[in-house]
Tab-separated table of C-alpha atoms and ligand atoms in Angstrom:
chain	number	residue	atom	x	y	z
V	1	MET	CA	29.733	20.760	1.199
V	2	ILE	CA	26.088	21.541	1.706
V	3	GLN	CA	24.778	21.339	5.283
V	4	LEU	CA	21.535	19.420	4.916
V	5	ALA	CA	18.750	19.508	7.483
V	6	THR	CA	19.121	16.738	10.061
V	7	ARG	CA	15.599	15.505	9.304
V	8	VAL	CA	16.864	14.241	5.943
V	9	THR	CA	19.729	12.314	7.470
V	10	THR	CA	17.361	10.188	9.548
V	11	VAL	CA	15.376	9.074	6.524
V	12	THR	CA	16.191	6.051	4.362
V	13	PRO	CA	15.637	6.460	0.612
V	14	SER	CA	13.078	4.077	-0.930
V	15	ILE	CA	14.790	0.729	-1.759
V	16	THR	CA	11.787	-0.230	-3.894
V	17	LEU	CA	12.211	2.751	-6.178
V	18	ALA	CA	15.996	2.220	-6.307
V	19	ILE	CA	15.717	-1.442	-7.407
V	20	THR	CA	12.947	-0.663	-9.877
V	21	ALA	CA	15.160	2.056	-11.374
V	22	LYS	CA	18.161	-0.323	-11.545
V	23	ALA	CA	16.074	-2.966	-13.326
V	24	LYS	CA	14.718	-0.348	-15.754
V	25	ALA	CA	18.250	0.880	-16.506
V	26	MET	CA	19.388	-2.709	-17.210
V	27	LYS	CA	16.397	-3.171	-19.532
V	28	ALA	CA	17.288	0.057	-21.329
V	29	GLN	CA	20.767	-1.432	-21.993
V	30	GLY	CA	19.070	-4.331	-23.742
V	31	ILE	CA	19.431	-6.791	-20.838
V	32	ASP	CA	16.543	-9.260	-20.543
V	33	VAL	CA	15.412	-8.476	-16.981
V	34	CYS	CA	12.444	-10.161	-15.311
V	35	SER	CA	11.033	-7.651	-12.919
V	36	PHE	CA	8.978	-8.587	-9.893
V	37	SER	CA	9.737	-5.303	-8.227
V	38	SER	CA	7.007	-2.992	-9.351
V	39	GLY	CA	4.188	-1.990	-7.031
V	40	GLU	CA	1.818	-1.066	-9.823
V	41	PRO	CA	-0.741	-2.944	-11.919
V	42	ASP	CA	0.587	-3.612	-15.428
V	43	PHE	CA	-2.778	-2.676	-16.998
V	44	ASP	CA	-3.508	0.646	-18.656
V	45	THR	CA	-6.006	2.993	-16.975
V	46	PRO	CA	-9.518	2.036	-18.205
V	47	GLN	CA	-10.613	4.054	-21.230
V	48	HIS	CA	-13.750	5.570	-19.683
V	49	ILE	CA	-11.609	7.093	-16.911
V	50	LYS	CA	-9.201	8.593	-19.437
V	51	ASP	CA	-12.139	9.897	-21.477
V	52	ALA	CA	-13.652	11.649	-18.458
V	53	ALA	CA	-10.351	13.410	-17.719
V	54	ALA	CA	-9.916	14.331	-21.398
V	55	LEU	CA	-13.419	15.798	-21.450
V	56	ALA	CA	-12.723	17.842	-18.310
V	57	LEU	CA	-9.520	19.079	-19.933
V	58	ALA	CA	-11.403	20.037	-23.105
V	59	LYS	CA	-13.994	21.833	-20.986
V	60	GLY	CA	-11.324	24.003	-19.404
V	61	LYS	CA	-10.944	22.374	-15.987
V	62	THR	CA	-7.413	23.675	-16.072
V	63	LYS	CA	-7.359	26.246	-13.287
V	64	TYR	CA	-6.573	26.231	-9.588
V	65	GLY	CA	-9.274	24.352	-7.726
V	66	ALA	CA	-10.333	24.046	-4.092
V	67	VAL	CA	-7.344	22.832	-2.040
V	68	ALA	CA	-9.240	19.850	-0.570
V	69	GLY	CA	-10.568	18.704	-3.938
V	70	GLU	CA	-13.330	19.240	-6.495
V	71	ALA	CA	-16.815	19.066	-4.950
V	72	ALA	CA	-17.881	16.397	-7.470
V	73	LEU	CA	-15.027	14.116	-6.456
V	74	LYS	CA	-15.515	14.594	-2.721
V	75	GLU	CA	-19.208	13.787	-3.142
V	76	ALA	CA	-18.349	10.636	-5.120
V	77	ILE	CA	-15.847	9.597	-2.423
V	78	ALA	CA	-18.389	10.171	0.386
V	79	LYS	CA	-20.893	8.011	-1.527
V	80	LYS	CA	-18.294	5.297	-2.093
V	81	LEU	CA	-17.277	5.233	1.571
V	82	LYS	CA	-20.913	4.787	2.560
V	83	ASN	CA	-21.783	2.148	-0.037
V	84	ASP	CA	-18.563	0.117	-0.055
V	85	ASN	CA	-17.345	0.576	3.504
V	86	GLN	CA	-20.383	1.511	5.623
V	87	LEU	CA	-18.723	4.752	6.713
V	88	GLU	CA	-20.817	7.916	7.091
V	89	TYR	CA	-18.819	10.930	6.010
V	90	THR	CA	-19.788	14.288	4.499
V	91	THR	CA	-17.606	16.143	2.024
V	92	ASN	CA	-16.189	18.166	4.962
V	93	ASN	CA	-14.626	14.941	6.224
V	94	ILE	CA	-12.665	14.364	3.008
V	95	ILE	CA	-9.503	15.767	1.435
V	96	VAL	CA	-8.274	14.785	-2.027
V	97	THR	CA	-4.492	14.406	-2.116
V	98	ASN	CA	-1.672	13.658	-4.555
V	99	GLY	CA	-1.908	9.911	-3.980
V	100	GLY	CA	-2.176	7.658	-0.955
V	101	LYS	CA	1.406	8.464	-0.065
V	102	HIS	CA	0.595	12.157	0.171
V	103	SER	CA	-2.527	11.385	2.244
V	104	LEU	CA	-0.426	9.612	4.829
V	105	PHE	CA	2.264	12.269	4.785
V	106	ASN	CA	-0.323	15.025	5.353
V	107	LEU	CA	-1.769	12.982	8.193
V	108	MET	CA	1.579	12.501	9.937
V	109	LEU	CA	2.315	16.225	9.723
V	110	ALA	CA	-1.114	17.128	11.079
V	111	LEU	CA	-1.210	14.590	13.911
V	112	ILE	CA	2.283	13.717	15.105
V	113	GLU	CA	4.204	15.835	17.610
V	114	PRO	CA	7.939	15.372	18.217
V	115	GLY	CA	8.290	12.318	20.451
V	116	ASP	CA	4.857	10.846	19.705
V	117	GLU	CA	4.999	7.114	19.112
V	118	VAL	CA	3.402	5.500	16.088
V	119	ILE	CA	2.864	1.749	16.253
V	120	ILE	CA	3.612	-0.012	12.968
V	121	PRO	CA	3.357	-3.793	12.530
V	122	ALA	CA	6.244	-5.255	10.487
V	123	PRO	CA	6.443	-6.245	7.682
V	124	TYR	CA	5.226	-2.756	6.752
V	125	TRP	CA	4.929	-0.615	3.667
V	126	LEU	CA	8.327	1.013	3.656
V	127	SER	CA	7.186	4.642	3.700
V	128	TYR	CA	5.302	4.472	7.021
V	129	PRO	CA	8.300	4.694	9.389
V	130	GLU	CA	10.066	7.261	7.204
V	131	MET	CA	7.018	9.532	7.194
V	132	VAL	CA	6.762	9.259	10.969
V	133	LYS	CA	10.428	10.243	11.258
V	134	LEU	CA	9.936	13.195	8.914
V	135	ALA	CA	7.159	14.352	11.253
V	136	GLN	CA	9.666	13.951	14.133
V	137	GLY	CA	7.678	11.124	15.651
V	138	THR	CA	9.066	7.768	16.760
V	139	PRO	CA	8.124	4.658	14.806
V	140	VAL	CA	7.536	1.698	17.146
V	141	ILE	CA	7.922	-1.440	15.067
V	142	VAL	CA	6.122	-4.606	16.174
V	143	ASP	CA	7.431	-7.725	14.432
V	144	THR	CA	4.863	-10.221	13.217
V	145	THR	CA	5.540	-13.666	11.773
V	146	ALA	CA	4.232	-16.024	9.102
V	147	GLU	CA	2.674	-18.102	11.917
V	148	THR	CA	0.033	-15.377	12.456
V	149	ASP	CA	-0.128	-14.623	8.711
V	150	TYR	CA	1.852	-11.495	9.519
V	151	LYS	CA	-0.991	-10.034	11.576
V	152	ILE	CA	-0.413	-8.156	14.809
V	153	THR	CA	-2.165	-9.842	17.734
V	154	PRO	CA	-4.167	-7.920	20.363
V	155	GLU	CA	-1.522	-8.918	22.938
V	156	GLN	CA	1.256	-7.482	20.796
V	157	LEU	CA	-0.630	-4.218	20.292
V	158	THR	CA	-1.308	-3.894	24.017
V	159	GLN	CA	2.354	-4.530	24.837
V	160	ALA	CA	3.516	-1.867	22.378
V	161	ILE	CA	1.386	0.908	23.901
V	162	THR	CA	3.097	3.483	26.135
V	163	PRO	CA	1.917	6.885	27.421
V	164	LYS	CA	3.503	8.376	24.276
V	165	SER	CA	1.560	6.198	21.805
V	166	LYS	CA	-0.617	8.250	19.501
V	167	LEU	CA	-1.336	6.372	16.293
V	168	PHE	CA	-1.600	2.775	15.104
V	169	VAL	CA	-1.027	2.039	11.405
V	170	LEU	CA	-3.225	-0.674	9.927
V	171	ASN	CA	-2.849	-1.850	6.330
V	172	SER	CA	-5.278	-4.494	5.129
V	173	PRO	CA	-4.911	-5.927	2.514
V	174	SER	CA	-1.234	-5.464	3.197
V	175	ASN	CA	1.766	-4.516	1.165
V	176	PRO	CA	4.107	-6.485	1.301
V	177	THR	CA	2.460	-9.605	2.744
V	178	GLY	CA	-1.015	-9.659	1.175
V	179	THR	CA	-2.514	-10.438	4.566
V	180	VAL	CA	-6.179	-9.487	5.133
V	181	TYR	CA	-7.583	-9.028	8.660
V	182	THR	CA	-10.941	-10.630	9.444
V	183	GLU	CA	-13.800	-8.815	11.168
V	184	GLU	CA	-13.106	-10.647	14.434
V	185	GLU	CA	-9.440	-9.706	14.371
V	186	LEU	CA	-10.283	-6.074	13.653
V	187	LYS	CA	-12.855	-5.991	16.456
V	188	ALA	CA	-10.238	-7.149	18.943
V	189	LEU	CA	-7.790	-4.456	17.803
V	190	ALA	CA	-10.551	-1.801	17.765
V	191	GLU	CA	-11.383	-2.486	21.403
V	192	ILE	CA	-7.801	-1.780	22.427
V	193	ILE	CA	-7.558	1.334	20.237
V	194	VAL	CA	-10.717	2.789	21.802
V	195	ASP	CA	-9.837	1.704	25.323
V	196	ARG	CA	-6.354	3.224	25.146
V	197	ASN	CA	-7.394	6.405	23.281
V	198	LEU	CA	-5.207	5.728	20.260
V	199	TRP	CA	-5.879	6.871	16.721
V	200	VAL	CA	-5.814	4.364	13.897
V	201	VAL	CA	-5.055	5.095	10.272
V	202	SER	CA	-6.520	2.432	8.043
V	203	ASP	CA	-4.665	2.284	4.730
V	204	GLU	CA	-7.194	0.612	2.430
V	205	ILE	CA	-5.503	1.181	-0.917
V	206	TYR	CA	-5.661	-2.537	-1.882
V	207	GLU	CA	-9.274	-3.036	-0.730
V	208	LYS	CA	-10.545	-4.167	-4.145
V	209	ILE	CA	-7.832	-6.754	-4.760
V	210	LEU	CA	-8.979	-9.819	-2.843
V	211	TYR	CA	-8.906	-13.601	-3.427
V	212	ASP	CA	-10.687	-16.805	-2.463
V	213	GLY	CA	-13.718	-14.993	-1.036
V	214	ALA	CA	-11.703	-12.794	1.353
V	215	GLN	CA	-13.623	-9.704	2.454
V	216	HIS	CA	-12.370	-6.238	3.130
V	217	ILE	CA	-13.761	-4.767	6.337
V	218	SER	CA	-13.036	-1.181	7.249
V	219	ILE	CA	-12.169	-0.990	10.949
V	220	GLY	CA	-14.095	2.296	11.222
V	221	SER	CA	-17.343	0.498	10.360
V	222	LEU	CA	-17.206	-1.602	13.534
V	223	GLY	CA	-18.947	0.852	15.849
V	224	LYS	CA	-19.337	4.513	16.726
V	225	ASP	CA	-16.388	4.668	19.125
V	226	ILE	CA	-13.847	3.197	16.727
V	227	PHE	CA	-15.301	5.254	13.838
V	228	GLU	CA	-14.433	8.414	15.769
V	229	ARG	CA	-10.830	7.291	16.242
V	230	THR	CA	-10.309	6.139	12.630
V	231	ILE	CA	-8.735	7.958	9.722
V	232	ILE	CA	-9.151	6.324	6.303
V	233	SER	CA	-6.393	6.572	3.708
V	234	ASN	CA	-7.142	5.376	0.211
V	235	GLY	CA	-6.427	6.141	-3.433
V	236	PHE	CA	-7.080	5.275	-7.052
V	237	ALA	CA	-3.649	3.933	-7.989
V	238	LYS	CA	-4.081	0.214	-7.364
V	239	SER	CA	-7.832	-0.416	-7.812
V	240	TYR	CA	-8.143	1.455	-11.099
V	241	SER	CA	-4.585	1.205	-12.399
V	242	MET	CA	-4.049	4.959	-12.014
V	243	THR	CA	-0.608	5.030	-10.399
V	244	GLY	CA	0.657	7.958	-12.473
V	245	TRP	CA	-2.432	10.088	-11.922
V	246	ARG	CA	-1.498	10.777	-8.317
V	247	ILE	CA	-4.914	10.871	-6.676
V	248	GLY	CA	-5.670	9.701	-3.161
V	249	TYR	CA	-7.778	10.812	-0.240
V	250	LEU	CA	-8.075	10.937	3.522
V	251	ALA	CA	-11.324	10.745	5.462
V	252	GLY	CA	-11.643	11.618	9.122
V	253	SER	CA	-12.934	14.196	11.579
V	254	GLU	CA	-13.603	17.684	10.223
V	255	GLU	CA	-10.969	19.126	12.527
V	256	LEU	CA	-8.278	16.808	11.213
V	257	ILE	CA	-9.276	17.271	7.567
V	258	LYS	CA	-9.196	21.045	8.020
V	259	ALA	CA	-5.687	20.768	9.461
V	260	THR	CA	-4.473	18.626	6.540
V	261	SER	CA	-6.047	21.131	4.119
V	262	THR	CA	-4.086	23.933	5.744
V	263	ILE	CA	-0.880	21.924	5.321
V	264	GLN	CA	-1.773	21.079	1.727
V	265	SER	CA	-2.627	24.743	1.007
V	266	HIS	CA	1.018	25.613	1.678
V	267	SER	CA	2.564	22.647	-0.107
V	268	THR	CA	0.931	21.107	-3.176
V	269	SER	CA	-2.470	22.912	-3.230
V	270	ASN	CA	-5.127	21.065	-5.215
V	271	VAL	CA	-4.560	17.825	-7.124
V	272	CYS	CA	-4.436	18.364	-10.933
V	273	THR	CA	-7.958	19.646	-11.592
V	274	PHE	CA	-8.923	17.722	-14.752
V	275	ALA	CA	-7.387	14.481	-13.420
V	276	GLN	CA	-9.901	14.576	-10.552
V	277	TYR	CA	-12.725	14.134	-13.078
V	278	GLY	CA	-11.135	10.861	-14.182
V	279	ALA	CA	-11.347	9.765	-10.546
V	280	VAL	CA	-15.044	10.739	-10.457
V	281	ALA	CA	-15.596	8.427	-13.444
V	282	ALA	CA	-13.665	5.636	-11.693
V	283	LEU	CA	-16.087	5.809	-8.786
V	284	GLU	CA	-19.320	6.585	-10.592
V	285	GLN	CA	-19.333	4.904	-13.995
V	286	LYS	CA	-20.579	1.346	-14.089
V	287	GLU	CA	-17.806	0.219	-16.487
V	288	SER	CA	-15.370	0.458	-13.570
V	289	LEU	CA	-16.867	-2.567	-11.894
V	290	GLN	CA	-16.030	-4.798	-14.829
V	291	CYS	CA	-12.554	-3.335	-15.247
V	292	VAL	CA	-11.732	-4.049	-11.593
V	293	GLN	CA	-13.176	-7.552	-11.921
V	294	GLU	CA	-11.038	-8.276	-14.989
V	295	MET	CA	-7.906	-7.080	-13.226
V	296	VAL	CA	-8.609	-9.170	-10.151
V	297	GLN	CA	-9.270	-12.207	-12.369
V	298	ALA	CA	-5.887	-11.782	-14.030
V	299	PHE	CA	-4.177	-11.363	-10.640
V	300	THR	CA	-5.949	-14.483	-9.362
V	301	GLN	CA	-4.521	-16.596	-12.168
V	302	ARG	CA	-1.015	-15.187	-11.730
V	303	ARG	CA	-1.172	-15.665	-7.979
V	304	GLN	CA	-2.013	-19.324	-8.461
V	305	VAL	CA	0.901	-19.841	-10.853
V	306	ILE	CA	3.446	-18.026	-8.688
V	307	LEU	CA	2.337	-19.841	-5.512
V	308	GLU	CA	2.677	-23.234	-7.226
V	309	ARG	CA	6.133	-22.342	-8.471
V	310	ILE	CA	7.270	-21.162	-5.019
V	311	LYS	CA	5.940	-24.328	-3.414
V	312	ALA	CA	8.098	-26.383	-5.772
V	313	ILE	CA	11.322	-24.631	-4.749
V	314	PRO	CA	12.933	-26.118	-1.653
V	315	LYS	CA	14.079	-23.505	0.868
V	316	LEU	CA	11.405	-20.990	-0.145
V	317	SER	CA	8.054	-20.631	1.596
V	318	CYS	CA	5.302	-18.067	2.020
V	319	PRO	CA	1.844	-17.765	3.533
V	320	ILE	CA	-0.979	-17.591	0.989
V	321	PRO	CA	-1.689	-13.911	0.321
V	322	MET	CA	-5.407	-13.098	0.442
V	323	GLY	CA	-5.176	-9.637	-1.107
V	324	ALA	CA	-2.981	-7.121	-3.003
V	325	PHE	CA	-0.567	-8.467	-5.650
V	326	TYR	CA	2.516	-9.539	-3.724
V	327	VAL	CA	4.015	-12.711	-2.321
V	328	PHE	CA	6.303	-12.353	0.661
V	329	ILE	CA	8.732	-15.246	0.561
V	330	ASP	CA	10.799	-16.502	3.481
V	331	ILE	CA	14.345	-17.065	2.209
V	332	SER	CA	16.035	-17.711	5.564
V	333	GLN	CA	16.780	-21.334	4.648
V	334	THR	CA	19.095	-20.135	1.882
V	335	GLY	CA	21.330	-18.612	4.570
V	336	MET	CA	21.404	-15.272	2.755
V	337	THR	CA	20.225	-11.865	3.910
V	338	SER	CA	17.499	-10.323	1.781
V	339	LEU	CA	19.870	-7.702	0.370
V	340	ASP	CA	22.486	-10.312	-0.620
V	341	PHE	CA	19.791	-12.531	-2.101
V	342	CYS	CA	18.257	-9.766	-4.231
V	343	ASP	CA	21.617	-8.355	-5.269
V	344	ALA	CA	22.912	-11.736	-6.426
V	345	LEU	CA	19.586	-12.612	-8.069
V	346	LEU	CA	19.677	-9.441	-10.155
V	347	LYS	CA	23.358	-9.885	-11.084
V	348	LYS	CA	23.342	-13.625	-11.803
V	349	GLN	CA	19.842	-14.210	-13.154
V	350	GLN	CA	18.638	-10.725	-14.073
V	351	VAL	CA	15.590	-10.983	-11.829
V	352	ALA	CA	14.503	-7.934	-9.847
V	353	ALA	CA	12.929	-8.591	-6.442
V	354	ILE	CA	12.635	-6.361	-3.387
V	355	PRO	CA	14.628	-7.251	-0.249
V	356	GLY	CA	12.424	-7.762	2.791
V	357	LYS	CA	14.770	-5.526	4.755
V	358	ALA	CA	12.989	-2.586	3.111
V	359	PHE	CA	9.797	-3.736	4.835
V	360	GLY	CA	11.407	-4.565	8.177
V	361	ALA	CA	11.866	-8.313	7.516
V	362	ASP	CA	15.381	-9.251	6.419
V	363	ASN	CA	14.499	-12.964	6.169
V	364	CYS	CA	12.136	-12.390	3.251
V	365	ILE	CA	11.864	-11.015	-0.275
V	366	ARG	CA	8.843	-9.499	-1.988
V	367	LEU	CA	7.736	-10.468	-5.480
V	368	SER	CA	5.009	-8.483	-7.191
V	369	TYR	CA	2.883	-10.488	-9.603
V	370	ALA	CA	1.518	-7.393	-11.294
V	371	THR	CA	3.234	-8.638	-14.430
V	372	ASP	CA	2.243	-10.967	-17.269
V	373	LEU	CA	2.152	-14.742	-16.906
V	374	GLU	CA	4.976	-15.345	-19.352
V	375	SER	CA	7.327	-13.105	-17.353
V	376	ILE	CA	6.212	-14.813	-14.143
V	377	GLU	CA	7.070	-18.253	-15.554
V	378	LYS	CA	10.404	-17.070	-16.955
V	379	GLY	CA	11.309	-15.226	-13.755
V	380	MET	CA	10.390	-18.190	-11.577
V	381	ASP	CA	12.525	-20.512	-13.773
V	382	ARG	CA	15.441	-18.197	-13.054
V	383	ILE	CA	14.717	-17.966	-9.329
V	384	GLU	CA	14.539	-21.761	-9.156
V	385	LYS	CA	17.896	-22.036	-10.917
V	386	PHE	CA	19.380	-19.349	-8.658
V	387	VAL	CA	18.301	-21.039	-5.415
V	388	PHE	CA	19.524	-24.404	-6.720
V	389	GLU	CA	22.928	-23.049	-7.756
V	390	GLU	CA	23.438	-20.993	-4.599
V	391	LYS	CA	22.725	-24.094	-2.551
V	392	ARG	CA	25.659	-26.001	-3.984
Q	1	PLP	C1	0.283	0.160	1.335
Q	1	PLP	C2	0.397	1.326	0.433
Q	1	PLP	N1	-0.135	2.490	0.819
Q	1	PLP	C3	-0.064	3.586	0.053
Q	1	PLP	C4	0.559	3.545	-1.172
Q	1	PLP	C5	0.630	4.836	-1.961
Q	1	PLP	O1	0.018	4.799	-3.177
Q	1	PLP	P1	-0.083	6.072	-4.097
Q	1	PLP	O2	0.663	7.189	-3.484
Q	1	PLP	O3	0.490	5.664	-5.414
Q	1	PLP	O4	-1.550	6.389	-4.194
Q	1	PLP	C6	1.144	2.366	-1.638
Q	1	PLP	C7	1.868	2.310	-2.916
Q	1	PLP	O5	2.664	1.460	-3.189
Q	1	PLP	C8	1.042	1.213	-0.814
Q	1	PLP	O6	1.566	0.047	-1.180
């Protein structure tokens, strides 16, 4: 038997990817599965973005590039961060990575020492604690509840801080809950972060997907002191429906970005060179604005339908998500754990949902509404039937 490194044994494989794969395999066998499991927009990448990458390919942008990214893309990102987020960065403050996931992984390796504590509010995106563990840090999970819209309170953050605390992970809009922090809430957290000399990584990958007038505020824009302690993680996957392109970025101090570039230079090197020109088009071409608007409009309609359907099912409840494309439903009144619920739902009704346990909340399940309205209606009919039948 192979003797694997102990670091692997501490890490939990992604439940999201496992369920998505199971649902796909059932579909391939001809089973009519309704899938609410996917964390990706169901739209194709906008044509002008594909065209820009195709042009770069035709022009021979096919060689090794600078490890931290093509100059054109870093310039476009710096401009975007200034215009959209009121953050002043130069290209030396930016590294282009193989997706948001890779950004965060690079960051953990560059910043976290064995034993360092990383504060993560739960429900959390499932990769955060695993990445911390891979960097030999200690994830410190702070449970939040639906009563605070799944937001960590300043009191909770203060209580979680110890002399070993190094980093706080903020994700707004959030996966899995869709919660969006207000400026006031962020200011209160920023004060503590600055006062206690923590670092904060702000994962802003869902920043463009907002509802009912909600606004995305980048915590780093709230003053010079917090700016200096902030690292921005973002990517193109969700806003521009570019999940398969694998392009993300980190922005932060030059020292940190240099360190992540060194790590990247010995792991993945540069992101696919011609793909980066598609990302430039996503940021710079005016067509993008309309494409994002159309996507958000579609999500808005689906969100309304799914929320109405959930409201009509006794024993299910959820706060109204203000961003991203997920609903995080409390199933505790059914008396089932999230794993049992999702397992039985897939077996009995062929509906794929993600157990909240994956996100640190075993009393909930996550449904993604990045799927067409017809599938949402059909899937919700089945969920309704499932909850009704399980109840008896
Ligand atoms: C909160 C959050 N951050 C980061 C990512 C990583 O995105 P990607 O690596 O596809 O850019 C995801 C993807 O699901 C996410 O939900």
